Structure formats: C-alpha cells, structure tokens
PDB file of C-alpha atoms in Angstrom:
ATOM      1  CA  UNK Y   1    -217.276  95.364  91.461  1.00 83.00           C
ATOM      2  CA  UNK Y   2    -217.505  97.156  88.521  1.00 95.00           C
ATOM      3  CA  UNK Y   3    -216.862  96.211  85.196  1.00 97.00           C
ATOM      4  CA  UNK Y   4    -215.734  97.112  82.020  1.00 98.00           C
ATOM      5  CA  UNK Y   5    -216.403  94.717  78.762  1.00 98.00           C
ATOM      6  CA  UNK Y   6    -215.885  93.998  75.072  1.00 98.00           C
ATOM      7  CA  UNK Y   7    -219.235  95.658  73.366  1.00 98.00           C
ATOM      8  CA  UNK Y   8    -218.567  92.473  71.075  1.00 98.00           C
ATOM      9  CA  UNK Y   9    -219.383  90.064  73.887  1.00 98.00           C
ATOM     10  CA  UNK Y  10    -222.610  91.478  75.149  1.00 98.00           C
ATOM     11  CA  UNK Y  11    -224.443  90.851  71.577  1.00 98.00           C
ATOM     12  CA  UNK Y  12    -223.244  94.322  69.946  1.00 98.00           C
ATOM     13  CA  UNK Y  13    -222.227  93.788  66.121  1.00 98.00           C
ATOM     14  CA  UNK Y  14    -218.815  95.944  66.477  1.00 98.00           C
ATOM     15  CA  UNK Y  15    -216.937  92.898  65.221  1.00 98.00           C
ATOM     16  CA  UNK Y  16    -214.026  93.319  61.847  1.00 98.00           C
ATOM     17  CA  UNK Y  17    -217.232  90.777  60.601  1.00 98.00           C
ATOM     18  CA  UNK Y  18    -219.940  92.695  61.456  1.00 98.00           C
ATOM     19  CA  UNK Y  19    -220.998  90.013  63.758  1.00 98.00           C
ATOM     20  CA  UNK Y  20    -220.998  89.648  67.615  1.00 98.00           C
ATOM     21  CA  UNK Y  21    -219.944  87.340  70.361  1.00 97.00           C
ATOM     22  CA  UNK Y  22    -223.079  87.051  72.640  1.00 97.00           C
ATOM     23  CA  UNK Y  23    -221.878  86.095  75.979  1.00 95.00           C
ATOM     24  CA  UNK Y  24    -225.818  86.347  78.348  1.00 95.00           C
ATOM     25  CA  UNK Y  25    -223.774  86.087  81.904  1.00 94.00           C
ATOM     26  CA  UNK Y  26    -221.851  89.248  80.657  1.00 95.00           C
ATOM     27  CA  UNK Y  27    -224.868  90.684  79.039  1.00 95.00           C
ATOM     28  CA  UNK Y  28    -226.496  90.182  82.589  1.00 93.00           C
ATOM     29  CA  UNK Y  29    -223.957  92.409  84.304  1.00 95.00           C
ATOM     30  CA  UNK Y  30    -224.718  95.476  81.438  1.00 95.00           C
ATOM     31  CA  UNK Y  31    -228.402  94.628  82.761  1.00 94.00           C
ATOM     32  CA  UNK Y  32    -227.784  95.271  86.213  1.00 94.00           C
ATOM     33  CA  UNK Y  33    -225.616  98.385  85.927  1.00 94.00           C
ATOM     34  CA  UNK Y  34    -222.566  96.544  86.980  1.00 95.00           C
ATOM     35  CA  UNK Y  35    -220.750  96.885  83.824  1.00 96.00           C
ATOM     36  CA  UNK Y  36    -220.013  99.308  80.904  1.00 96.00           C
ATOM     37  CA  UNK Y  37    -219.005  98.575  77.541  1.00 98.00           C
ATOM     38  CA  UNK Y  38    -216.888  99.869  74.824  1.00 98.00           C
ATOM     39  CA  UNK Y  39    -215.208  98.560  71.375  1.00 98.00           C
ATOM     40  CA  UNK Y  40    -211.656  99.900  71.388  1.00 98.00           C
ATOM     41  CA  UNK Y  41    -211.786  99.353  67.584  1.00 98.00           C
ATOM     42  CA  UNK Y  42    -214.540 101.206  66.631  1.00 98.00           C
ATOM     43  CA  UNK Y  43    -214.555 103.928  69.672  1.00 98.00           C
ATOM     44  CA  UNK Y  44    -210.929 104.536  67.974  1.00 98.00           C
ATOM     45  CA  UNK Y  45    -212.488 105.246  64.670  1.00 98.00           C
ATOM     46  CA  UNK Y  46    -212.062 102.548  62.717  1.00 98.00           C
ATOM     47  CA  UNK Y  47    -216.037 101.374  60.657  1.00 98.00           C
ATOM     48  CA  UNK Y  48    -218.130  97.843  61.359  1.00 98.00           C
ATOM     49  CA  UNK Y  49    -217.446  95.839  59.068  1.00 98.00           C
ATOM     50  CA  UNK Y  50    -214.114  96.004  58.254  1.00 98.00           C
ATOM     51  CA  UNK Y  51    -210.903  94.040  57.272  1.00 98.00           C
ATOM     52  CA  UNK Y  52    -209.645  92.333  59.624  1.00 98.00           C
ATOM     53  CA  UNK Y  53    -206.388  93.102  61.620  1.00 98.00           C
ATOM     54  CA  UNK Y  54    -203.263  91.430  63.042  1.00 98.00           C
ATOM     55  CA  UNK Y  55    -200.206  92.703  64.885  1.00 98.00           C
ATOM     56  CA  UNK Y  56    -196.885  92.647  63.185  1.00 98.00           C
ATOM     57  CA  UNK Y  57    -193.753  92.062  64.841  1.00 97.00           C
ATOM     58  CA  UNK Y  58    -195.171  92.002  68.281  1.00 98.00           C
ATOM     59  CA  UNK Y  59    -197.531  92.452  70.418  1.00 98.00           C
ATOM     60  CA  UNK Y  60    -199.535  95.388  71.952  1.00 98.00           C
ATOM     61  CA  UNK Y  61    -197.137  96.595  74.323  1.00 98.00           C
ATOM     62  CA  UNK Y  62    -194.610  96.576  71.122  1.00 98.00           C
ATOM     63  CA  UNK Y  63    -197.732  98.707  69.508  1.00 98.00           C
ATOM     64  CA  UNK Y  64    -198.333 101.136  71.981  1.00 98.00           C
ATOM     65  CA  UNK Y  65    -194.663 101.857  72.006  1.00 98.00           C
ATOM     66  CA  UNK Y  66    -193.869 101.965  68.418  1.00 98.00           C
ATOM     67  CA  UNK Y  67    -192.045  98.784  67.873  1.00 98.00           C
ATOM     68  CA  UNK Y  68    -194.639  97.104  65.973  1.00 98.00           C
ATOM     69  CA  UNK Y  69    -197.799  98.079  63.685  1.00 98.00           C
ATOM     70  CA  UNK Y  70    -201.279  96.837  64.100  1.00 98.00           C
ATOM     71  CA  UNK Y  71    -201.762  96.577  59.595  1.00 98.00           C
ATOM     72  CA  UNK Y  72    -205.485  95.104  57.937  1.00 98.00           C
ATOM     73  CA  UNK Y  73    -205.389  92.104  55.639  1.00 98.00           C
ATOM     74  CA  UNK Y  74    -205.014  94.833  52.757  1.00 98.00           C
ATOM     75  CA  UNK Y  75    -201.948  96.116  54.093  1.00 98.00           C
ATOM     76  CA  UNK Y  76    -202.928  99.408  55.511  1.00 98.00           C
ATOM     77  CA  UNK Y  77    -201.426 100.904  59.170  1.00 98.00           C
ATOM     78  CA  UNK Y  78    -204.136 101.157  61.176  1.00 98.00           C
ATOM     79  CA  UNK Y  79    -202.220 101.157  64.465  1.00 98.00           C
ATOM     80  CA  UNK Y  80    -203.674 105.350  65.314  1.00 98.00           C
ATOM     81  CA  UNK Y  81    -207.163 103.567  66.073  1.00 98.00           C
ATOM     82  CA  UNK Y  82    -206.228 100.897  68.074  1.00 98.00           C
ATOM     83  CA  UNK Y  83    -204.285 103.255  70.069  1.00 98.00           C
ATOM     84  CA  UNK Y  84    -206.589 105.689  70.425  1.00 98.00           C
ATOM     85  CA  UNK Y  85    -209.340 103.791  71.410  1.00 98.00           C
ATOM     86  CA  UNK Y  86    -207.364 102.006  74.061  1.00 98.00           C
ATOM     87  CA  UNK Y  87    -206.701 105.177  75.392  1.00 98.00           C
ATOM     88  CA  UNK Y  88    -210.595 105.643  75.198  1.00 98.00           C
ATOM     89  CA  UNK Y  89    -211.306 102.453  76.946  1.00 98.00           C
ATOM     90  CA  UNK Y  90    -208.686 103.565  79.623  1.00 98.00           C
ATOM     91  CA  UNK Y  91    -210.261 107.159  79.828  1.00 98.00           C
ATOM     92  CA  UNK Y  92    -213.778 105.532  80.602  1.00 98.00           C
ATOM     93  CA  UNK Y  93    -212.115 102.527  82.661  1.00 98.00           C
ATOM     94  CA  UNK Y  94    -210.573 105.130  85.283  1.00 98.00           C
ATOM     95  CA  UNK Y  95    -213.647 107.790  84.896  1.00 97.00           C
ATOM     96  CA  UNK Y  96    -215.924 104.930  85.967  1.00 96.00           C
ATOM     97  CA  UNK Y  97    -213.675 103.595  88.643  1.00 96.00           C
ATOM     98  CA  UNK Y  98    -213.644  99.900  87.339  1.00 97.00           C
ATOM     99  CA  UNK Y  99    -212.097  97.291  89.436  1.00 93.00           C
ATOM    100  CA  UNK Y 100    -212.396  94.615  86.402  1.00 95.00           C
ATOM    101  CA  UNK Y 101    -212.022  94.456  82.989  1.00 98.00           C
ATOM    102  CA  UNK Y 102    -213.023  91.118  80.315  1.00 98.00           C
ATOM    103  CA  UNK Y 103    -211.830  91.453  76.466  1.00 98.00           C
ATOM    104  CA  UNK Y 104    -212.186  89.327  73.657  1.00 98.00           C
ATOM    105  CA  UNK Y 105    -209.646  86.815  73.482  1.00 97.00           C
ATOM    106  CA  UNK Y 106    -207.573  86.831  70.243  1.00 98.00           C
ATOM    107  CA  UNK Y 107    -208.377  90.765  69.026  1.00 97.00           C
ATOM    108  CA  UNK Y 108    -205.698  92.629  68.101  1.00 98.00           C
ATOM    109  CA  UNK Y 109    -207.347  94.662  70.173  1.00 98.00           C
ATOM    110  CA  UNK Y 110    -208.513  92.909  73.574  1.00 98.00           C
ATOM    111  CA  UNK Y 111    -206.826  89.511  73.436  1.00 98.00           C
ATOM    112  CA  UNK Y 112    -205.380  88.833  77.020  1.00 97.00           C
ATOM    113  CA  UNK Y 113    -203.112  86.423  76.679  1.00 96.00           C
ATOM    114  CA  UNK Y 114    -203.046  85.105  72.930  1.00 98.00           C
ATOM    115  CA  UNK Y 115    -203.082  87.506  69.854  1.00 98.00           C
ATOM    116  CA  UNK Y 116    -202.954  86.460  66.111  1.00 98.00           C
ATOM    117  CA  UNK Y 117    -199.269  86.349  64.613  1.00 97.00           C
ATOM    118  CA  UNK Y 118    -199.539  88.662  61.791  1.00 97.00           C
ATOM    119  CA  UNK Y 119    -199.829  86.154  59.251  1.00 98.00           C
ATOM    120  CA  UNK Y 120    -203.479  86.356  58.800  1.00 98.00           C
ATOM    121  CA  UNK Y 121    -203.513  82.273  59.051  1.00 97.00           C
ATOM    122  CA  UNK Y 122    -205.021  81.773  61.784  1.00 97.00           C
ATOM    123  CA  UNK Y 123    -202.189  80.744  64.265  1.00 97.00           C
ATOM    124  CA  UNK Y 124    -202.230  82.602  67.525  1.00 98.00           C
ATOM    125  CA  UNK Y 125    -199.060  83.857  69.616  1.00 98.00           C
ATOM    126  CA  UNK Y 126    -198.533  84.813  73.444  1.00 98.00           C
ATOM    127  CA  UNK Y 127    -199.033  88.688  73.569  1.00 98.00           C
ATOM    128  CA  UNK Y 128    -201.924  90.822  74.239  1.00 98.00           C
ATOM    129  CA  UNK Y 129    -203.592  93.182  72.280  1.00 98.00           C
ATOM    130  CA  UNK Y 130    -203.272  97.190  72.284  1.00 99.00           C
ATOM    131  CA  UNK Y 131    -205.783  97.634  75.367  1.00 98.00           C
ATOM    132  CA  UNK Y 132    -205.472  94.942  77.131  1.00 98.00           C
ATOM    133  CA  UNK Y 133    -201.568  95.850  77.144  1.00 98.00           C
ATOM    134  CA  UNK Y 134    -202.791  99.257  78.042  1.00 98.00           C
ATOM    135  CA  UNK Y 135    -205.516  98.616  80.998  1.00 98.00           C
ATOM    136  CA  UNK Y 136    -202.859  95.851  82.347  1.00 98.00           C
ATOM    137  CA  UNK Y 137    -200.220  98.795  82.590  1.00 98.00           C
ATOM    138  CA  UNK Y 138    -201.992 100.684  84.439  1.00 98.00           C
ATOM    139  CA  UNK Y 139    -203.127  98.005  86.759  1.00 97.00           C
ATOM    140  CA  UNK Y 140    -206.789  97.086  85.964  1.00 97.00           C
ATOM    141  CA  UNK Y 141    -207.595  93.254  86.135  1.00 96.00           C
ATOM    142  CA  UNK Y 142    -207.820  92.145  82.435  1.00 98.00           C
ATOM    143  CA  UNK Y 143    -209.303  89.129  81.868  1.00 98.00           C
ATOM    144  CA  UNK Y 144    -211.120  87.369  78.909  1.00 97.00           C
ATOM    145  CA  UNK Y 145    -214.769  86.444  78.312  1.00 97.00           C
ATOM    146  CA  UNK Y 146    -213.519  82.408  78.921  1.00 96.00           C
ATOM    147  CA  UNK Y 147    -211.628  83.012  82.185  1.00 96.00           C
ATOM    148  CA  UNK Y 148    -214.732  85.362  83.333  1.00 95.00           C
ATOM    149  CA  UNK Y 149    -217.026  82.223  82.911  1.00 93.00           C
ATOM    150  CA  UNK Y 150    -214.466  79.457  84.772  1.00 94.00           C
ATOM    151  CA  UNK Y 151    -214.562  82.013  87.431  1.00 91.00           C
ATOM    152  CA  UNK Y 152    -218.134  82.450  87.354  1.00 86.00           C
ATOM    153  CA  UNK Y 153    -218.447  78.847  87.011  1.00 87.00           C
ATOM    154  CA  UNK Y 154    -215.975  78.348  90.259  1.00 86.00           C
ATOM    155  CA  UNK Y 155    -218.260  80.594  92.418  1.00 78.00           C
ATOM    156  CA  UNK Y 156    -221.172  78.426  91.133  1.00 71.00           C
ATOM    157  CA  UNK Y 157    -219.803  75.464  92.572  1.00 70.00           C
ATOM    158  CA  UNK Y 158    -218.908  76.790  95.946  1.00 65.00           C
ATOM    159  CA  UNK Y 159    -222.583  77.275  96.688  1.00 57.00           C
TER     160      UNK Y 159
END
C-alpha cells in the first residue's frame, strides 16, 4: 500500500494556526517510504498561519463545482486555493500510484465525513472538504487520521 497523508498529521506546522496534528503511527509510514504527504491548503497557495476557513452553503463537492465558496473568518473567497491544491494532491496521488489516502477530519480542506458549517462556531456538518470530495471522485480510499488508527488498532488485535 501506498499512502498519501495530511502534512498536518505527521508533525508539519501547515495548520490555519500554525500548529500541527502529530499523529507517530502516520509519521511511521513517511519513515518507511510508504507514504507521501502534502497540505492541499498551502500546496494551493494559501500562507501558514492564516485565518481560518469554512465552507459556505455546502460542502466540497458544492465547491469544486461552483455552488458554494470556501470564504476566511474575514470574509475573503479563498475557494482558487483549495481547489487548486486538491487538484495538486490529486496530481501527486495518481503520479505516485496511491492506493490510500488519510485527511484531517474537519478541514475545509480534508475533512472526510464532517466539515465545519460556515458559521465559524464551531458546529460541524456531514460533507467533506474540497480534496477529500476530489480524491473520493476519482476513486482513491479517503479516510481520516481517527478511522486510520481504529483500523490500525483492529489489525493489532487480530494478532
């Protein structure tokens, strides 16, 4: 397997915050050459830190096909760099051959199953995020960095 992951979740600082979200299994697959990384957000143009980002009026299959904006707290569109770099992340993703993919839950960006409402108050809403909508589309295994460790977890306990 081969996979692709959130730069965010192997201890990169490519967070809206500046920050990261060390995950070491994840890190461990970098490590060993299974796994490359990328941060849609940034690889789309868009600087560390920076405000954060919701989706209004739906999700990231309503982004990619210009339903719905991804905006910043401050009001601005910044739906271009999300798009582009989830075209990015599916360049690399089908350059590499990648059978799997794991994304941040809840970006605007990555989330898998959840996203943030638009409201910048901290509820969350079914949809997924401008890649993951992307990768799923064109049939790569999308996952986030809590299903990837249940599933690690799973294997763990079979042996």
């Amino acid at each position: 397997m081969k996979y692709l992951i959130s730069a965010c979740l192997v201890g990169e600082n490519v967070r809206y915050d500046g920050k990261n979200c060390y995950t070491p299994a994840l890190k461990q697959l970098v490590a060993t050459q299974q796994a490359m990384i990328i941060c849609p957000e940034v690889t789309g143009g868009l600087s560390t830190p920076r405000l954060p980002a919701e989706i209004i009026g739906g999700d990231g299959i309503d982004v990619l096909n210009g339903r719905a904006q991804v905006r910043d707290r401050a009001g601005n569109d910044q739906s271009k760099a999300f798009i582009d770099g989830a075209y990015q992340a599916l360049k690399l993703a089908q350059a590499h051959q990648v059978t799997h993919v794991v994304l941040k839950a809840n970006s605007p960006s990555c989330g898998t199953h959840k996203i943030y409402d638009g409201s910048f108050s901290g509820i969350r809403t079914v949809g997924q995020g401008v890649t993951a909508a992307l990768l799923t589309q064109h049939g790569f295994q999308v996952i986030d960095e809590n299903q990837f460790l249940q599933l690690l977890a799973q294997e763990d306990s079979r042996f």
